[in-house]
PDB file of C-alpha atoms in Angstrom:
ATOM      1  CA  ASN A 695      -8.842   7.753 -16.981  1.00 53.00           C
ATOM      2  CA  ALA A 696      -6.075   5.173 -16.801  1.00 73.00           C
ATOM      3  CA  GLY A 697      -4.920   4.115 -13.382  1.00 91.00           C
ATOM      4  CA  VAL A 698      -1.382   3.866 -12.138  1.00 95.00           C
ATOM      5  CA  MET A 699       0.689   1.908 -14.632  1.00 96.00           C
ATOM      6  CA  GLN A 700       3.750  -0.125 -13.873  1.00 97.00           C
ATOM      7  CA  ASN A 701       6.065  -2.009 -16.155  1.00 97.00           C
ATOM      8  CA  PRO A 702       7.279  -4.564 -16.546  1.00 97.00           C
ATOM      9  CA  ARG A 703       4.744  -6.654 -14.640  1.00 97.00           C
ATOM     10  CA  HIS A 704       7.290  -9.427 -14.201  1.00 97.00           C
ATOM     11  CA  LEU A 705      11.070  -9.074 -14.253  1.00 98.00           C
ATOM     12  CA  VAL A 706      13.683 -11.789 -13.936  1.00 98.00           C
ATOM     13  CA  ARG A 707      17.269 -10.902 -13.224  1.00 98.00           C
ATOM     14  CA  ARG A 708      20.384 -12.817 -12.326  1.00 97.00           C
ATOM     15  CA  ARG A 709      22.413 -11.870  -9.285  1.00 97.00           C
ATOM     16  CA  GLY A 710      24.593  -8.843 -10.005  1.00 97.00           C
ATOM     17  CA  GLN A 711      22.387  -7.425 -12.756  1.00 98.00           C
ATOM     18  CA  GLU A 712      20.436  -4.201 -12.625  1.00 98.00           C
ATOM     19  CA  ALA A 713      16.662  -3.922 -12.333  1.00 98.00           C
ATOM     20  CA  ARG A 714      14.745  -0.882 -13.520  1.00 98.00           C
ATOM     21  CA  LEU A 715      11.087  -0.575 -12.554  1.00 98.00           C
ATOM     22  CA  ARG A 716       8.852   2.061 -14.067  1.00 98.00           C
ATOM     23  CA  CYS A 717       5.762   3.768 -12.745  1.00 98.00           C
ATOM     24  CA  SER A 718       3.437   6.178 -14.526  1.00 97.00           C
ATOM     25  CA  PRO A 719       1.121   7.916 -12.025  1.00 95.00           C
ATOM     26  CA  MET A 720      -2.512   8.600 -12.646  1.00 93.00           C
ATOM     27  CA  LYS A 721      -3.205  11.611 -14.831  1.00 91.00           C
ATOM     28  CA  GLY A 722      -3.006  14.767 -12.771  1.00 86.00           C
ATOM     29  CA  HIS A 723      -1.145  13.127  -9.888  1.00 89.00           C
ATOM     30  CA  SER A 724       2.142  14.705  -8.869  1.00 88.00           C
ATOM     31  CA  HIS A 725       3.101  12.474  -5.919  1.00 91.00           C
ATOM     32  CA  VAL A 726       4.576   9.005  -6.294  1.00 94.00           C
ATOM     33  CA  TYR A 727       5.350   6.397  -3.647  1.00 94.00           C
ATOM     34  CA  TRP A 728       7.192   3.103  -3.898  1.00 96.00           C
ATOM     35  CA  TYR A 729       6.523   0.114  -1.632  1.00 96.00           C
ATOM     36  CA  ARG A 730       7.962  -3.390  -1.437  1.00 96.00           C
ATOM     37  CA  GLN A 731       5.958  -6.478  -0.529  1.00 93.00           C
ATOM     38  CA  LEU A 732       7.367  -9.857   0.412  1.00 87.00           C
ATOM     39  CA  PRO A 733       5.115 -12.960   0.177  1.00 80.00           C
ATOM     40  CA  GLU A 734       2.537 -13.119   2.968  1.00 76.00           C
ATOM     41  CA  GLU A 735       3.627  -9.704   4.216  1.00 82.00           C
ATOM     42  CA  GLY A 736       2.223  -6.206   4.206  1.00 85.00           C
ATOM     43  CA  LEU A 737       3.676  -3.460   2.068  1.00 91.00           C
ATOM     44  CA  LYS A 738       6.774  -1.651   3.314  1.00 93.00           C
ATOM     45  CA  PHE A 739       7.289   2.004   2.416  1.00 92.00           C
ATOM     46  CA  MET A 740      10.431   2.773   0.488  1.00 95.00           C
ATOM     47  CA  VAL A 741      10.369   6.285  -0.960  1.00 94.00           C
ATOM     48  CA  TYR A 742       8.071   9.252  -1.618  1.00 93.00           C
ATOM     49  CA  LEU A 743       8.741  11.584  -4.543  1.00 94.00           C
ATOM     50  CA  GLN A 744       7.290  14.612  -6.192  1.00 92.00           C
ATOM     51  CA  LYS A 745       8.376  15.826  -9.591  1.00 90.00           C
ATOM     52  CA  GLU A 746      12.179  16.172  -9.518  1.00 90.00           C
ATOM     53  CA  ASN A 747      12.281  15.897  -5.714  1.00 93.00           C
ATOM     54  CA  ILE A 748      12.734  13.097  -3.216  1.00 94.00           C
ATOM     55  CA  ILE A 749      10.562  13.977  -0.233  1.00 91.00           C
ATOM     56  CA  ASP A 750      11.139  10.959   2.015  1.00 90.00           C
ATOM     57  CA  GLU A 751      13.486   8.065   1.355  1.00 92.00           C
ATOM     58  CA  SER A 752      13.577   6.723   4.899  1.00 90.00           C
ATOM     59  CA  GLY A 753      12.528   3.250   3.742  1.00 92.00           C
ATOM     60  CA  MET A 754      15.109   2.890   1.004  1.00 94.00           C
ATOM     61  CA  PRO A 755      18.183   0.714   1.596  1.00 94.00           C
ATOM     62  CA  LYS A 756      21.246   2.917   1.691  1.00 90.00           C
ATOM     63  CA  GLU A 757      23.074   1.004  -1.015  1.00 95.00           C
ATOM     64  CA  ARG A 758      22.116  -0.208  -4.472  1.00 97.00           C
ATOM     65  CA  PHE A 759      18.639   1.357  -4.485  1.00 98.00           C
ATOM     66  CA  SER A 760      17.751   4.690  -6.052  1.00 97.00           C
ATOM     67  CA  ALA A 761      14.579   6.395  -7.236  1.00 97.00           C
ATOM     68  CA  GLU A 762      13.750   9.332  -9.417  1.00 96.00           C
ATOM     69  CA  PHE A 763      10.686  11.105 -10.731  1.00 96.00           C
ATOM     70  CA  PRO A 764      11.802  13.384 -13.559  1.00 94.00           C
ATOM     71  CA  LYS A 765       9.925  16.367 -14.902  1.00 91.00           C
ATOM     72  CA  GLU A 766       8.958  14.333 -17.924  1.00 91.00           C
ATOM     73  CA  GLY A 767       8.381  10.602 -17.995  1.00 93.00           C
ATOM     74  CA  PRO A 768       7.714   7.899 -15.453  1.00 96.00           C
ATOM     75  CA  SER A 769       9.171   7.405 -12.020  1.00 97.00           C
ATOM     76  CA  ILE A 770      12.024   4.889 -11.973  1.00 98.00           C
ATOM     77  CA  LEU A 771      13.076   2.593  -9.137  1.00 98.00           C
ATOM     78  CA  ARG A 772      16.540   1.292  -9.852  1.00 98.00           C
ATOM     79  CA  ILE A 773      18.181  -1.612  -8.067  1.00 98.00           C
ATOM     80  CA  GLN A 774      21.826  -2.189  -8.874  1.00 98.00           C
ATOM     81  CA  GLN A 775      23.675  -5.478  -8.420  1.00 98.00           C
ATOM     82  CA  VAL A 776      20.527  -7.354  -7.417  1.00 98.00           C
ATOM     83  CA  VAL A 777      20.668 -10.134  -4.827  1.00 97.00           C
ATOM     84  CA  ARG A 778      18.167 -12.905  -4.135  1.00 95.00           C
ATOM     85  CA  GLY A 779      16.792 -10.965  -1.162  1.00 94.00           C
ATOM     86  CA  ASP A 780      15.571  -8.284  -3.555  1.00 96.00           C
ATOM     87  CA  SER A 781      12.990 -10.722  -4.940  1.00 96.00           C
ATOM     88  CA  ALA A 782       9.626  -9.188  -4.075  1.00 96.00           C
ATOM     89  CA  ALA A 783       6.657  -7.368  -5.511  1.00 97.00           C
ATOM     90  CA  TYR A 784       7.277  -3.641  -5.918  1.00 98.00           C
ATOM     91  CA  PHE A 785       4.234  -1.406  -5.900  1.00 97.00           C
ATOM     92  CA  CYS A 786       3.944   2.173  -6.946  1.00 96.00           C
ATOM     93  CA  ALA A 787       1.173   4.470  -5.754  1.00 94.00           C
ATOM     94  CA  SER A 788       0.265   7.992  -6.725  1.00 92.00           C
ATOM     95  CA  SER A 789      -1.824  10.734  -5.126  1.00 87.00           C
ATOM     96  CA  PRO A 790      -3.114  14.089  -6.373  1.00 82.00           C
ATOM     97  CA  GLY A 791      -1.214  16.199  -3.857  1.00 70.00           C
ATOM     98  CA  SER A 792      -4.050  18.706  -3.738  1.00 62.00           C
ATOM     99  CA  GLY A 793      -7.812  18.834  -3.566  1.00 57.00           C
ATOM    100  CA  ARG A 794     -10.238  16.898  -1.394  1.00 54.00           C
ATOM    101  CA  THR A 795      -8.499  13.556  -1.975  1.00 59.00           C
ATOM    102  CA  TYR A 796      -5.042  15.017  -1.976  1.00 57.00           C
ATOM    103  CA  ASN A 797      -3.487  12.171  -0.008  1.00 66.00           C
ATOM    104  CA  GLU A 798      -5.497   9.153  -1.192  1.00 78.00           C
ATOM    105  CA  GLN A 799      -2.968   6.755  -2.646  1.00 86.00           C
ATOM    106  CA  PHE A 800      -3.928   4.740  -5.709  1.00 90.00           C
ATOM    107  CA  PHE A 801      -1.813   1.681  -6.341  1.00 93.00           C
ATOM    108  CA  GLY A 802      -0.537   0.168  -9.544  1.00 96.00           C
ATOM    109  CA  PRO A 803      -0.560  -3.586 -10.320  1.00 95.00           C
ATOM    110  CA  GLY A 804       3.031  -4.026  -9.194  1.00 97.00           C
ATOM    111  CA  THR A 805       6.227  -5.416 -10.671  1.00 98.00           C
ATOM    112  CA  ARG A 806       7.224  -8.870  -9.515  1.00 97.00           C
ATOM    113  CA  LEU A 807      10.990  -9.107  -9.413  1.00 97.00           C
ATOM    114  CA  THR A 808      12.625 -12.510  -9.306  1.00 97.00           C
ATOM    115  CA  VAL A 809      16.364 -12.748  -8.800  1.00 97.00           C
ATOM    116  CA  LEU A 810      17.885 -16.049  -9.851  1.00 96.00           C
TER     117      LEU A 810
ATOM    118  CA  GLY B 557       9.603  -0.373  16.736  1.00 34.00           C
ATOM    119  CA  GLU B 558       6.060   0.842  16.338  1.00 38.00           C
ATOM    120  CA  SER B 559       3.952  -1.124  13.906  1.00 46.00           C
ATOM    121  CA  VAL B 560       0.492  -1.967  12.773  1.00 56.00           C
ATOM    122  CA  GLY B 561      -0.661  -5.530  13.343  1.00 52.00           C
ATOM    123  CA  LEU B 562      -3.700  -7.689  12.848  1.00 46.00           C
ATOM    124  CA  HIS B 563      -5.360 -10.017  15.348  1.00 47.00           C
ATOM    125  CA  LEU B 564      -6.384 -12.762  12.879  1.00 47.00           C
ATOM    126  CA  PRO B 565      -4.406 -13.847   9.858  1.00 83.00           C
ATOM    127  CA  THR B 566      -7.378 -15.670   8.215  1.00 90.00           C
ATOM    128  CA  LEU B 567     -11.132 -15.287   8.313  1.00 93.00           C
ATOM    129  CA  SER B 568     -13.695 -17.562   6.704  1.00 94.00           C
ATOM    130  CA  VAL B 569     -17.328 -16.460   6.456  1.00 95.00           C
ATOM    131  CA  GLN B 570     -20.493 -17.644   4.783  1.00 96.00           C
ATOM    132  CA  GLU B 571     -21.823 -15.659   1.873  1.00 96.00           C
ATOM    133  CA  GLY B 572     -24.371 -13.148   3.139  1.00 96.00           C
ATOM    134  CA  ASP B 573     -22.930 -12.946   6.641  1.00 96.00           C
ATOM    135  CA  ASN B 574     -21.212  -9.887   8.009  1.00 96.00           C
ATOM    136  CA  SER B 575     -17.406  -9.848   8.310  1.00 96.00           C
ATOM    137  CA  ILE B 576     -15.304  -8.040  10.870  1.00 96.00           C
ATOM    138  CA  ILE B 577     -11.569  -7.612  10.356  1.00 95.00           C
ATOM    139  CA  ASN B 578      -9.553  -6.182  13.217  1.00 93.00           C
ATOM    140  CA  CYS B 579      -6.339  -4.232  13.420  1.00 93.00           C
ATOM    141  CA  ALA B 580      -4.221  -2.945  16.296  1.00 91.00           C
ATOM    142  CA  TYR B 581      -1.820  -0.063  15.994  1.00 88.00           C
ATOM    143  CA  SER B 582       0.841   1.067  18.415  1.00 78.00           C
ATOM    144  CA  ASN B 583       1.883   4.527  17.162  1.00 84.00           C
ATOM    145  CA  SER B 584      -0.121   6.936  19.288  1.00 84.00           C
ATOM    146  CA  ALA B 585       0.813   9.743  16.884  1.00 84.00           C
ATOM    147  CA  SER B 586      -1.051   8.107  13.988  1.00 87.00           C
ATOM    148  CA  ASP B 587      -4.013  10.205  12.946  1.00 86.00           C
ATOM    149  CA  TYR B 588      -5.026   8.784   9.571  1.00 88.00           C
ATOM    150  CA  PHE B 589      -6.016   5.195   8.872  1.00 92.00           C
ATOM    151  CA  ILE B 590      -6.879   3.389   5.690  1.00 92.00           C
ATOM    152  CA  TRP B 591      -8.210  -0.031   4.761  1.00 95.00           C
ATOM    153  CA  TYR B 592      -7.032  -1.612   1.516  1.00 94.00           C
ATOM    154  CA  LYS B 593      -8.207  -4.755  -0.288  1.00 96.00           C
ATOM    155  CA  GLN B 594      -5.696  -6.765  -2.261  1.00 94.00           C
ATOM    156  CA  GLU B 595      -6.720  -9.525  -4.643  1.00 93.00           C
ATOM    157  CA  SER B 596      -4.239 -12.111  -5.790  1.00 88.00           C
ATOM    158  CA  GLY B 597      -1.740 -10.700  -8.278  1.00 87.00           C
ATOM    159  CA  LYS B 598      -3.068  -7.147  -8.006  1.00 91.00           C
ATOM    160  CA  GLY B 599      -2.194  -3.941  -6.222  1.00 92.00           C
ATOM    161  CA  PRO B 600      -3.978  -2.768  -3.075  1.00 93.00           C
ATOM    162  CA  GLN B 601      -7.339  -1.127  -3.675  1.00 93.00           C
ATOM    163  CA  PHE B 602      -8.504   1.708  -1.423  1.00 91.00           C
ATOM    164  CA  ILE B 603     -11.656   0.817   0.507  1.00 94.00           C
ATOM    165  CA  ILE B 604     -12.211   3.461   3.129  1.00 94.00           C
ATOM    166  CA  ASP B 605     -10.278   5.804   5.369  1.00 92.00           C
ATOM    167  CA  ILE B 606     -10.831   7.546   8.693  1.00 93.00           C
ATOM    168  CA  ARG B 607      -9.157  10.345  10.560  1.00 90.00           C
ATOM    169  CA  SER B 608      -8.491  10.375  14.265  1.00 90.00           C
ATOM    170  CA  ASN B 609     -11.123  13.035  14.927  1.00 92.00           C
ATOM    171  CA  MET B 610     -13.789  10.475  14.012  1.00 94.00           C
ATOM    172  CA  ASP B 611     -14.704   7.114  15.556  1.00 96.00           C
ATOM    173  CA  LYS B 612     -16.877   5.756  12.758  1.00 97.00           C
ATOM    174  CA  ARG B 613     -17.189   6.143   9.038  1.00 97.00           C
ATOM    175  CA  GLN B 614     -19.492   4.336   6.645  1.00 96.00           C
ATOM    176  CA  GLY B 615     -19.194   3.551   2.996  1.00 94.00           C
ATOM    177  CA  GLN B 616     -21.070   1.273   0.667  1.00 92.00           C
ATOM    178  CA  ARG B 617     -21.419  -2.018   2.621  1.00 95.00           C
ATOM    179  CA  VAL B 618     -18.339  -1.144   4.678  1.00 97.00           C
ATOM    180  CA  THR B 619     -17.902   0.556   8.019  1.00 98.00           C
ATOM    181  CA  VAL B 620     -14.661   1.465   9.736  1.00 97.00           C
ATOM    182  CA  LEU B 621     -14.539   1.892  13.500  1.00 97.00           C
ATOM    183  CA  LEU B 622     -11.695   3.582  15.328  1.00 97.00           C
ATOM    184  CA  ASN B 623     -11.090   3.232  19.050  1.00 95.00           C
ATOM    185  CA  LYS B 624      -8.219   5.504  19.965  1.00 92.00           C
ATOM    186  CA  THR B 625      -8.340   4.523  23.628  1.00 92.00           C
ATOM    187  CA  VAL B 626      -7.213   0.992  22.901  1.00 93.00           C
ATOM    188  CA  LYS B 627      -5.607   1.790  19.522  1.00 93.00           C
ATOM    189  CA  HIS B 628      -7.887  -0.501  17.606  1.00 94.00           C
ATOM    190  CA  LEU B 629      -9.317  -0.298  14.116  1.00 95.00           C
ATOM    191  CA  SER B 630     -11.902  -2.556  12.539  1.00 96.00           C
ATOM    192  CA  LEU B 631     -13.466  -3.025   9.120  1.00 97.00           C
ATOM    193  CA  GLN B 632     -17.000  -4.343   8.927  1.00 98.00           C
ATOM    194  CA  ILE B 633     -18.303  -5.708   5.630  1.00 98.00           C
ATOM    195  CA  ALA B 634     -22.046  -6.185   5.448  1.00 97.00           C
ATOM    196  CA  ALA B 635     -23.612  -9.065   3.468  1.00 97.00           C
ATOM    197  CA  THR B 636     -20.232 -10.465   2.445  1.00 97.00           C
ATOM    198  CA  GLN B 637     -20.037 -11.632  -1.152  1.00 96.00           C
ATOM    199  CA  PRO B 638     -17.648 -14.012  -2.956  1.00 95.00           C
ATOM    200  CA  GLY B 639     -16.095 -10.992  -4.634  1.00 95.00           C
ATOM    201  CA  ASP B 640     -15.000  -9.755  -1.222  1.00 97.00           C
ATOM    202  CA  SER B 641     -12.534 -12.641  -0.935  1.00 96.00           C
ATOM    203  CA  ALA B 642      -9.100 -11.043  -0.720  1.00 96.00           C
ATOM    204  CA  VAL B 643      -6.398  -9.971   1.713  1.00 94.00           C
ATOM    205  CA  TYR B 644      -7.299  -6.881   3.714  1.00 96.00           C
ATOM    206  CA  PHE B 645      -4.674  -4.512   5.061  1.00 94.00           C
ATOM    207  CA  CYS B 646      -4.957  -1.685   7.491  1.00 94.00           C
ATOM    208  CA  ALA B 647      -2.480   1.144   7.126  1.00 92.00           C
ATOM    209  CA  GLU B 648      -1.653   4.162   9.258  1.00 90.00           C
ATOM    210  CA  ASN B 649      -0.019   7.518   8.743  1.00 84.00           C
ATOM    211  CA  ALA B 650       1.179   9.867  11.427  1.00 70.00           C
ATOM    212  CA  TYR B 651       0.822  13.062   9.443  1.00 65.00           C
ATOM    213  CA  GLY B 652      -2.823  13.051   8.462  1.00 58.00           C
ATOM    214  CA  GLY B 653      -1.803  11.531   5.186  1.00 56.00           C
ATOM    215  CA  SER B 654       0.148  14.563   4.128  1.00 58.00           C
ATOM    216  CA  GLN B 655       3.331  12.553   3.951  1.00 62.00           C
ATOM    217  CA  GLY B 656       3.787   9.320   2.118  1.00 66.00           C
ATOM    218  CA  ASN B 657       4.933   7.001   4.835  1.00 76.00           C
ATOM    219  CA  LEU B 658       1.997   4.619   5.154  1.00 85.00           C
ATOM    220  CA  ILE B 659       2.685   1.785   7.597  1.00 88.00           C
ATOM    221  CA  PHE B 660       0.888  -1.409   6.609  1.00 89.00           C
ATOM    222  CA  GLY B 661      -0.183  -4.295   8.777  1.00 86.00           C
ATOM    223  CA  LYS B 662       0.499  -7.865   7.761  1.00 81.00           C
ATOM    224  CA  GLY B 663      -2.953  -8.559   6.364  1.00 90.00           C
ATOM    225  CA  THR B 664      -6.003 -10.731   6.965  1.00 93.00           C
ATOM    226  CA  LYS B 665      -7.115 -13.179   4.322  1.00 93.00           C
ATOM    227  CA  LEU B 666     -10.892 -13.209   3.954  1.00 96.00           C
ATOM    228  CA  SER B 667     -12.464 -16.289   2.363  1.00 95.00           C
ATOM    229  CA  VAL B 668     -16.158 -16.245   1.528  1.00 95.00           C
ATOM    230  CA  LYS B 669     -17.898 -19.603   1.290  1.00 92.00           C
ATOM    231  CA  PRO B 670     -20.867 -19.788  -1.125  1.00 88.00           C
TER     232      PRO B 670
END
């Protein structure tokens, strides 16, 4: 049973470009979460999605950032017109949404975004 | 704002000793707490969780203690091994985990000396 998969693992972009980060949840998981981590910091919640629905985006910057989790395919975190301050590790987590461990979040390996 | 924080940023222990990592939280509405382990270059790995209706929970070599009176959480690792070297984060959720907004502390780096 594959874990949460994220790609790419490393992404380099120049200022003003777009970054697209992908997350495939664990098999059977219907809830996806995105977090951002700066060096030497804890993870900061960004957005919580279920299939085709954004449940909580209270941690998402109002501009340039968007997330989706379509009916088919991976969840996408999109950052438009990247700036150097966007450089961070972005982690995706998934949870079953039902059952005994319905809310246990399993994390992917992360995407490390570097903005030049 | 309310946040989760850690008392010690680094902890160095001898192999075989017990480790205790502490965490303070300030959101009195938090009712679900989780400890994660993060190795360099990897995502956080779930270790153990506890709900606010409990004050202690044990796993394999790990114990989590919750003191709601002083809003304190601790992770005890028995017989610490070199493979336990990592950064440990506590996280809290104010909805019993039913919503995604986990609030993470800054982390404690555990180094195990052979």
